[in-house]
Short mmCIF file of C-alpha atoms in Angstrom, two decimals:
data_model
loop_
_atom_site.label_atom_id
_atom_site.label_comp_id
_atom_site.label_asym_id
_atom_site.label_seq_id
_atom_site.Cartn_x
_atom_site.Cartn_y
_atom_site.Cartn_z
CA MET A 1 -6.90 -65.53 -109.71
CA LYS A 2 -6.00 -66.32 -106.44
CA ILE A 3 -8.92 -67.86 -103.77
CA LYS A 4 -8.38 -65.42 -101.16
CA GLN A 5 -8.66 -62.71 -104.22
CA TRP A 6 -11.87 -64.72 -105.51
CA ILE A 7 -13.43 -64.34 -102.29
CA MET A 8 -12.94 -60.67 -101.78
CA VAL A 9 -14.37 -59.99 -105.45
CA VAL A 10 -17.53 -62.14 -104.26
CA LEU A 11 -18.04 -60.25 -101.35
CA LEU A 12 -17.77 -56.93 -102.88
CA VAL A 13 -19.92 -57.78 -105.57
CA GLY A 14 -22.53 -58.81 -103.09
CA ALA A 15 -22.24 -55.68 -100.90
CA VAL A 16 -22.84 -53.11 -104.27
CA LEU A 17 -25.71 -55.48 -105.13
CA SER A 18 -27.10 -55.19 -101.43
CA LEU A 19 -26.71 -51.32 -101.22
CA VAL A 20 -28.25 -50.92 -104.83
CA ALA A 21 -31.36 -52.84 -103.75
CA CYS A 22 -31.63 -51.07 -100.40
CA SER A 23 -31.70 -47.49 -102.25
CA GLN A 24 -34.06 -48.78 -105.00
CA SER A 25 -36.57 -50.42 -101.97
CA SER A 26 -37.13 -46.77 -100.53
CA GLY A 27 -37.94 -43.45 -102.11
CA GLY A 28 -38.39 -39.60 -101.03
CA ASP A 29 -41.64 -40.40 -99.95
CA GLY A 30 -41.15 -42.32 -96.84
CA ASN A 31 -42.61 -45.92 -98.87
CA GLU A 32 -40.60 -49.08 -99.12
CA SER A 33 -41.15 -52.03 -100.81
CA ALA A 34 -41.52 -55.25 -99.58
CA SER A 35 -42.20 -59.25 -100.80
CA ASN A 36 -45.61 -59.07 -99.71
CA GLY A 37 -46.10 -55.29 -101.21
CA THR A 38 -45.24 -51.45 -100.61
CA VAL A 39 -44.95 -50.17 -97.23
CA TYR A 40 -46.24 -46.83 -96.71
CA SER A 41 -44.71 -44.63 -94.00
CA LEU A 42 -46.58 -41.66 -91.91
CA LYS A 43 -44.96 -39.17 -89.17
CA VAL A 44 -47.50 -37.43 -87.28
CA GLY A 45 -46.34 -34.45 -85.33
CA THR A 46 -48.04 -32.63 -82.71
CA ALA A 47 -47.15 -30.37 -80.02
CA LEU A 48 -48.48 -32.44 -77.11
CA THR A 49 -47.21 -34.88 -74.53
CA ALA A 50 -47.77 -38.15 -73.51
CA SER A 51 -50.10 -37.32 -70.76
CA ASP A 52 -52.74 -35.91 -73.40
CA PRO A 53 -55.84 -37.65 -74.17
CA ILE A 54 -55.24 -36.37 -77.84
CA TYR A 55 -51.77 -38.12 -77.51
CA GLN A 56 -53.44 -41.23 -76.42
CA GLY A 57 -55.62 -40.88 -79.24
CA LEU A 58 -52.90 -41.33 -81.76
CA GLU A 59 -51.15 -43.86 -80.15
CA ALA A 60 -54.86 -45.86 -80.36
CA PHE A 61 -54.72 -44.60 -84.22
CA LYS A 62 -51.32 -45.93 -85.23
CA GLU A 63 -52.26 -49.49 -83.53
CA ARG A 64 -55.40 -50.32 -84.71
CA VAL A 65 -54.35 -48.56 -89.04
CA GLU A 66 -51.18 -50.80 -88.59
CA GLU A 67 -53.37 -53.85 -87.36
CA ARG A 68 -55.62 -53.38 -90.20
CA THR A 69 -53.47 -52.84 -93.03
CA ASP A 70 -51.25 -55.71 -92.03
CA ASN A 71 -48.55 -53.31 -91.26
CA HIS A 72 -48.44 -52.17 -95.01
CA VAL A 73 -48.87 -48.15 -93.40
CA ARG A 74 -47.09 -47.45 -90.59
CA ILE A 75 -47.62 -44.55 -88.39
CA GLU A 76 -44.63 -42.74 -86.08
CA ILE A 77 -45.85 -40.31 -83.59
CA PHE A 78 -43.54 -37.30 -82.84
CA GLY A 79 -45.12 -35.49 -79.69
CA SER A 80 -43.41 -32.12 -77.98
CA GLY A 81 -42.86 -30.28 -81.11
CA SER A 82 -40.05 -33.22 -82.30
CA LEU A 83 -41.04 -32.96 -85.69
CA GLY A 84 -41.02 -29.40 -86.44
CA GLU A 85 -43.55 -26.25 -85.83
CA ASP A 86 -46.89 -27.02 -86.73
CA ASN A 87 -46.57 -24.67 -90.05
CA ASP A 88 -43.66 -26.11 -91.22
CA ILE A 89 -45.06 -29.78 -91.14
CA ILE A 90 -47.96 -28.38 -93.23
CA GLU A 91 -45.64 -27.17 -95.60
CA GLN A 92 -43.62 -30.43 -96.17
CA ALA A 93 -46.79 -32.44 -96.58
CA LYS A 94 -48.24 -29.70 -99.23
CA ILE A 95 -44.99 -30.87 -101.08
CA GLY A 96 -45.79 -34.38 -100.64
CA SER A 97 -43.85 -35.30 -97.81
CA ASN A 98 -45.11 -38.58 -95.60
CA VAL A 99 -46.07 -36.22 -93.13
CA ALA A 100 -49.27 -35.16 -90.70
CA VAL A 101 -49.73 -32.57 -88.12
CA ILE A 102 -52.86 -32.35 -85.71
CA VAL A 103 -53.39 -28.48 -86.08
CA ASP A 104 -56.22 -26.04 -85.17
CA SER A 105 -58.36 -24.09 -87.97
CA ALA A 106 -56.69 -20.71 -87.31
CA ARG A 107 -53.36 -22.28 -89.07
CA LEU A 108 -55.30 -23.66 -92.09
CA ALA A 109 -56.99 -20.16 -92.31
CA GLU A 110 -54.11 -19.04 -94.27
CA MET A 111 -55.12 -21.05 -97.23
CA VAL A 112 -59.11 -21.35 -96.65
CA PRO A 113 -59.67 -17.94 -94.62
CA GLU A 114 -63.59 -19.03 -93.76
CA ILE A 115 -62.57 -22.48 -91.78
CA GLY A 116 -60.82 -19.97 -89.40
CA ILE A 117 -64.19 -19.17 -88.01
CA LEU A 118 -64.04 -22.36 -85.95
CA THR A 119 -61.34 -20.87 -83.42
CA ALA A 120 -63.15 -17.53 -83.44
CA PRO A 121 -63.82 -16.83 -79.74
CA TYR A 122 -67.32 -18.11 -78.35
CA ILE A 123 -68.15 -19.71 -81.63
CA VAL A 124 -69.43 -22.65 -79.83
CA ASP A 125 -70.18 -23.46 -76.63
CA SER A 126 -68.93 -27.80 -76.08
CA PHE A 127 -67.23 -30.53 -77.99
CA GLU A 128 -70.82 -31.55 -79.28
CA GLU A 129 -71.47 -28.29 -80.84
CA ALA A 130 -68.06 -27.83 -82.65
CA ASN A 131 -68.46 -31.59 -83.69
CA THR A 132 -71.82 -30.63 -85.28
CA VAL A 133 -70.23 -28.02 -86.90
CA VAL A 134 -67.38 -30.00 -88.50
CA GLN A 135 -69.81 -32.95 -89.55
CA SER A 136 -71.70 -30.42 -91.57
CA ASP A 137 -71.86 -29.79 -95.50
CA LEU A 138 -70.03 -25.94 -94.71
CA PHE A 139 -66.81 -28.00 -92.92
CA GLY A 140 -66.93 -30.43 -95.68
CA GLY A 141 -66.56 -27.27 -98.78
CA TRP A 142 -63.61 -25.91 -96.85
CA VAL A 143 -62.01 -29.55 -96.32
CA ASP A 144 -62.17 -29.84 -100.05
CA GLN A 145 -60.83 -26.19 -100.63
CA LEU A 146 -57.83 -27.30 -98.75
CA ALA A 147 -57.26 -30.78 -101.10
CA GLU A 148 -57.89 -29.16 -104.33
CA SER A 149 -56.11 -25.69 -104.29
CA HIS A 150 -53.40 -26.67 -101.86
CA ASN A 151 -52.82 -30.19 -101.54
CA LEU A 152 -53.85 -30.65 -97.60
CA GLN A 153 -55.80 -33.76 -96.74
CA VAL A 154 -58.00 -33.62 -93.66
CA LEU A 155 -58.09 -36.83 -92.15
CA SER A 156 -60.51 -36.22 -89.56
CA PHE A 157 -61.12 -33.13 -87.12
CA ASN A 158 -62.90 -34.08 -84.63
CA TRP A 159 -60.01 -34.07 -81.74
CA TYR A 160 -61.46 -31.80 -79.16
CA GLN A 161 -58.41 -30.84 -77.06
CA GLY A 162 -60.68 -28.53 -74.27
CA GLU A 163 -61.52 -25.07 -73.25
CA ARG A 164 -59.13 -22.86 -73.54
CA HIS A 165 -58.27 -20.48 -70.30
CA LEU A 166 -56.15 -17.63 -69.23
CA LEU A 167 -52.62 -18.43 -67.41
CA THR A 168 -51.03 -15.68 -65.34
CA LYS A 169 -48.87 -14.23 -62.94
CA LYS A 170 -51.79 -12.06 -61.49
CA GLU A 171 -55.29 -12.79 -60.91
CA ILE A 172 -57.54 -11.78 -63.71
CA GLN A 173 -61.47 -11.53 -63.28
CA SER A 174 -62.09 -9.01 -66.40
CA PRO A 175 -60.90 -7.65 -69.48
CA GLU A 176 -59.47 -4.74 -67.71
CA ASP A 177 -57.49 -6.71 -65.64
CA LEU A 178 -55.63 -8.06 -68.77
CA ARG A 179 -54.34 -4.36 -69.53
CA GLY A 180 -50.64 -5.00 -70.04
CA VAL A 181 -50.32 -8.29 -69.47
CA GLN A 182 -48.20 -9.84 -72.08
CA LEU A 183 -49.98 -13.11 -73.11
CA ARG A 184 -48.53 -15.90 -75.57
CA THR A 185 -51.15 -16.93 -78.10
CA PRO A 186 -50.51 -18.99 -81.56
CA GLY A 187 -49.76 -16.49 -83.73
CA SER A 188 -52.28 -16.86 -86.27
CA PRO A 189 -54.38 -13.41 -87.05
CA ILE A 190 -58.04 -14.88 -85.56
CA TRP A 191 -55.71 -16.05 -82.35
CA LEU A 192 -53.73 -12.60 -82.47
CA GLU A 193 -56.77 -10.44 -82.54
CA SER A 194 -59.14 -12.27 -80.41
CA ILE A 195 -56.35 -11.81 -77.12
CA ARG A 196 -55.74 -8.47 -78.01
CA ALA A 197 -59.53 -7.86 -77.85
CA MET A 198 -59.37 -9.29 -74.68
CA GLY A 199 -57.55 -6.77 -73.34
CA ALA A 200 -53.97 -8.38 -73.27
CA SER A 201 -51.24 -7.67 -75.58
CA PRO A 202 -50.73 -11.01 -77.70
CA THR A 203 -47.32 -12.64 -78.40
CA GLY A 204 -46.95 -15.34 -81.02
CA MET A 205 -44.36 -18.20 -79.71
CA PRO A 206 -43.57 -21.85 -79.83
CA TRP A 207 -45.19 -23.50 -77.27
CA SER A 208 -41.93 -25.62 -76.13
CA GLU A 209 -40.92 -22.12 -75.53
CA VAL A 210 -43.68 -21.05 -72.97
CA TYR A 211 -42.17 -22.25 -70.46
CA PRO A 212 -38.93 -20.69 -69.67
CA ALA A 213 -40.47 -17.98 -71.39
CA ILE A 214 -42.71 -17.43 -68.29
CA GLN A 215 -40.28 -18.37 -66.26
CA GLN A 216 -38.03 -15.55 -67.10
CA GLY A 217 -40.12 -13.05 -67.53
CA VAL A 218 -39.92 -12.64 -71.07
CA ILE A 219 -44.07 -12.97 -71.16
CA ASP A 220 -46.83 -12.42 -68.22
CA GLY A 221 -48.69 -15.56 -69.47
CA ALA A 222 -50.23 -17.82 -72.30
CA GLU A 223 -53.56 -19.00 -72.73
CA ALA A 224 -54.32 -22.85 -73.02
CA GLN A 225 -56.24 -25.96 -72.26
CA HIS A 226 -55.74 -27.75 -69.42
CA PRO A 227 -54.55 -31.10 -70.85
CA ALA A 228 -51.71 -29.13 -72.68
CA THR A 229 -51.14 -26.71 -69.58
CA TYR A 230 -50.65 -30.10 -67.38
CA GLY A 231 -48.48 -31.67 -69.84
CA ALA A 232 -46.39 -28.44 -70.12
CA LYS A 233 -46.08 -28.20 -66.87
CA LEU A 234 -47.39 -24.59 -67.38
CA HIS A 235 -49.00 -24.43 -63.75
CA GLU A 236 -45.59 -24.37 -62.32
CA VAL A 237 -44.79 -21.20 -63.28
CA VAL A 238 -47.85 -19.61 -62.88
CA THR A 239 -49.83 -18.24 -60.32
CA HIS A 240 -53.53 -18.25 -61.32
CA ILE A 241 -55.51 -19.69 -63.94
CA SER A 242 -58.72 -17.84 -64.77
CA LYS A 243 -61.75 -20.11 -66.95
CA THR A 244 -62.64 -17.91 -69.56
CA ARG A 245 -63.42 -20.72 -71.87
CA HIS A 246 -62.55 -18.15 -74.95
CA PHE A 247 -61.75 -20.85 -77.14
CA GLN A 248 -63.24 -24.40 -77.66
CA LEU A 249 -60.15 -25.77 -79.53
CA VAL A 250 -60.95 -28.98 -81.81
CA THR A 251 -58.41 -29.82 -83.98
CA GLY A 252 -57.83 -32.47 -87.05
CA ILE A 253 -55.29 -34.48 -88.48
CA VAL A 254 -54.02 -32.87 -91.77
CA ALA A 255 -51.44 -34.67 -94.25
CA GLY A 256 -50.45 -34.22 -97.94
CA ALA A 257 -53.42 -35.02 -100.45
CA ASN A 258 -51.13 -36.36 -103.11
CA TRP A 259 -49.53 -38.73 -100.32
CA MET A 260 -53.09 -39.83 -99.50
CA ASN A 261 -54.00 -40.62 -102.84
CA GLN A 262 -50.92 -42.67 -103.60
CA LEU A 263 -52.17 -45.39 -101.03
CA PRO A 264 -54.61 -48.19 -102.39
CA GLU A 265 -58.09 -47.19 -101.53
CA GLU A 266 -58.66 -49.69 -98.88
CA TYR A 267 -56.03 -48.30 -96.76
CA GLN A 268 -57.41 -44.59 -97.58
CA GLU A 269 -60.69 -45.96 -96.18
CA ILE A 270 -59.05 -47.31 -93.05
CA ILE A 271 -56.84 -44.20 -92.55
CA TYR A 272 -59.88 -42.43 -92.73
CA GLU A 273 -62.08 -44.65 -90.38
CA GLU A 274 -59.56 -44.98 -87.74
CA ALA A 275 -58.71 -41.33 -87.38
CA ALA A 276 -62.45 -40.33 -86.78
CA LYS A 277 -62.57 -43.05 -84.26
CA ALA A 278 -59.75 -42.49 -82.54
CA GLY A 279 -60.51 -38.53 -82.40
CA GLU A 280 -64.02 -39.05 -81.25
CA GLU A 281 -62.75 -41.53 -78.40
CA ALA A 282 -59.98 -39.04 -77.59
CA SER A 283 -62.01 -36.12 -77.22
CA LEU A 284 -64.65 -38.09 -75.02
CA GLN A 285 -61.31 -38.76 -72.94
CA THR A 286 -60.64 -35.22 -73.00
CA VAL A 287 -63.97 -34.13 -71.34
CA GLU A 288 -63.96 -37.03 -68.72
CA LYS A 289 -60.61 -35.74 -67.33
CA LEU A 290 -60.48 -32.28 -67.57
CA GLU A 291 -61.84 -31.94 -63.87
CA GLU A 292 -58.91 -34.49 -63.17
CA PHE A 293 -55.78 -32.08 -64.91
CA GLU A 294 -57.34 -29.16 -63.02
CA GLN A 295 -57.34 -31.15 -59.72
CA SER A 296 -54.42 -32.23 -60.18
CA MET A 297 -52.54 -28.83 -61.01
CA LEU A 298 -54.44 -27.65 -57.53
CA ASP A 299 -52.39 -30.55 -55.84
CA GLU A 300 -49.30 -29.90 -57.49
CA SER A 301 -48.44 -26.60 -57.26
CA ASN A 302 -49.60 -23.33 -55.60
CA VAL A 303 -52.12 -21.61 -58.55
CA GLU A 304 -54.88 -20.31 -57.76
CA ILE A 305 -58.08 -21.29 -60.49
CA HIS A 306 -60.57 -18.51 -60.55
CA ASP A 307 -64.50 -19.14 -61.93
CA VAL A 308 -65.17 -15.77 -64.02
CA ASP A 309 -68.03 -13.98 -65.78
CA ILE A 310 -67.75 -15.21 -69.26
CA ASP A 311 -70.09 -12.37 -70.44
CA LEU A 312 -67.92 -10.04 -69.65
CA PHE A 313 -65.43 -11.42 -72.16
CA LYS A 314 -67.95 -12.60 -74.63
CA ALA A 315 -68.84 -8.84 -74.95
CA ALA A 316 -65.06 -7.72 -75.21
CA THR A 317 -64.72 -10.34 -78.03
CA GLU A 318 -67.26 -9.19 -80.40
CA VAL A 319 -65.53 -6.95 -82.27
CA VAL A 320 -63.04 -9.68 -83.10
CA TYR A 321 -66.39 -11.07 -85.56
CA GLU A 322 -66.40 -7.64 -87.41
CA LYS A 323 -62.82 -7.57 -88.14
CA PHE A 324 -62.73 -10.29 -90.29
CA ASP A 325 -64.59 -10.65 -93.94
CA GLY A 326 -67.76 -12.84 -93.73
CA PHE A 327 -67.40 -13.86 -89.92
CA MET A 328 -70.69 -12.33 -89.00
CA GLU A 329 -72.63 -13.95 -91.88
CA LEU A 330 -70.70 -17.47 -91.04
CA ARG A 331 -71.46 -17.23 -87.45
CA GLU A 332 -75.56 -16.95 -88.43
CA GLU A 333 -74.84 -19.74 -90.70
CA ILE A 334 -73.23 -21.94 -87.97
CA ASN A 335 -75.82 -21.09 -85.27
CA ASN A 336 -78.60 -21.88 -88.08
CA ILE A 337 -76.35 -25.73 -88.18
CA LEU A 338 -76.86 -25.72 -84.39
CA GLY A 339 -80.62 -24.41 -84.21
CA LYS A 340 -79.31 -21.75 -82.19
#
């Protein structure tokens, strides 16, 4: 065999061996082999943008987990819904994919109906109250059900996003003012029934579509918390924000239980610890910045922000608790937890 032919054979064999090694080092679960141990990769999706304290909390979570595991657990954050819709990510997590999502309890209620009480209107009045509930044995039982029956693992559920308000093109002071108003809300039953009880016509729609839908008149408005409203620039396309405080939005990071269980126990503990720590820090940042977000919206647009009589909206949404099995009793249990 000539020298040139021999060189070509050696190069071809080397290339084939390299491809085989690469294919064996990475599996469908996102894990990779390394000389000093397996590297686990987790993709975390959120509809929020980089200006939101929750997104910034995810960045802190990523940094600390990677540091404490010597980069054997790597986390990639996908903002603005770029990883997909929340429900789609949840389904991927259930079948073992290396994905997680910041999600509210209303979406999880499709699997454990009782957990939806946390997004019932006026169930709690502050982050402190919401955090007390999610640290309780009651909530812990729901977390166990998600893991055991639906292969979903809550990493922490103390990510507070703020009070949700009405965003409209006309001033809203009472439920009567919402008649005929088509309002975007997440498509889960508890959200839809709550907005309907407040007097509006609810429309389920992905968050990323809300801005153009309001701008083009497809819908009349939406409901959201200040950080998300500002991040999506919705104050540019509505003229009024009515501070109804109808939901105190507490959310959590949810991943696949099977994916979590494959990790060494030491790494699992690090993830749980850092998720809870980052969630608390991000929540406190949210509380501190609510007024700042509100002032920024006032400074940057012609939007008007109104305080309203919350008791009017509380009375209107009382019927919601009667429409979901066991919610009246669950509210009493939560009130007992809170000492009300």
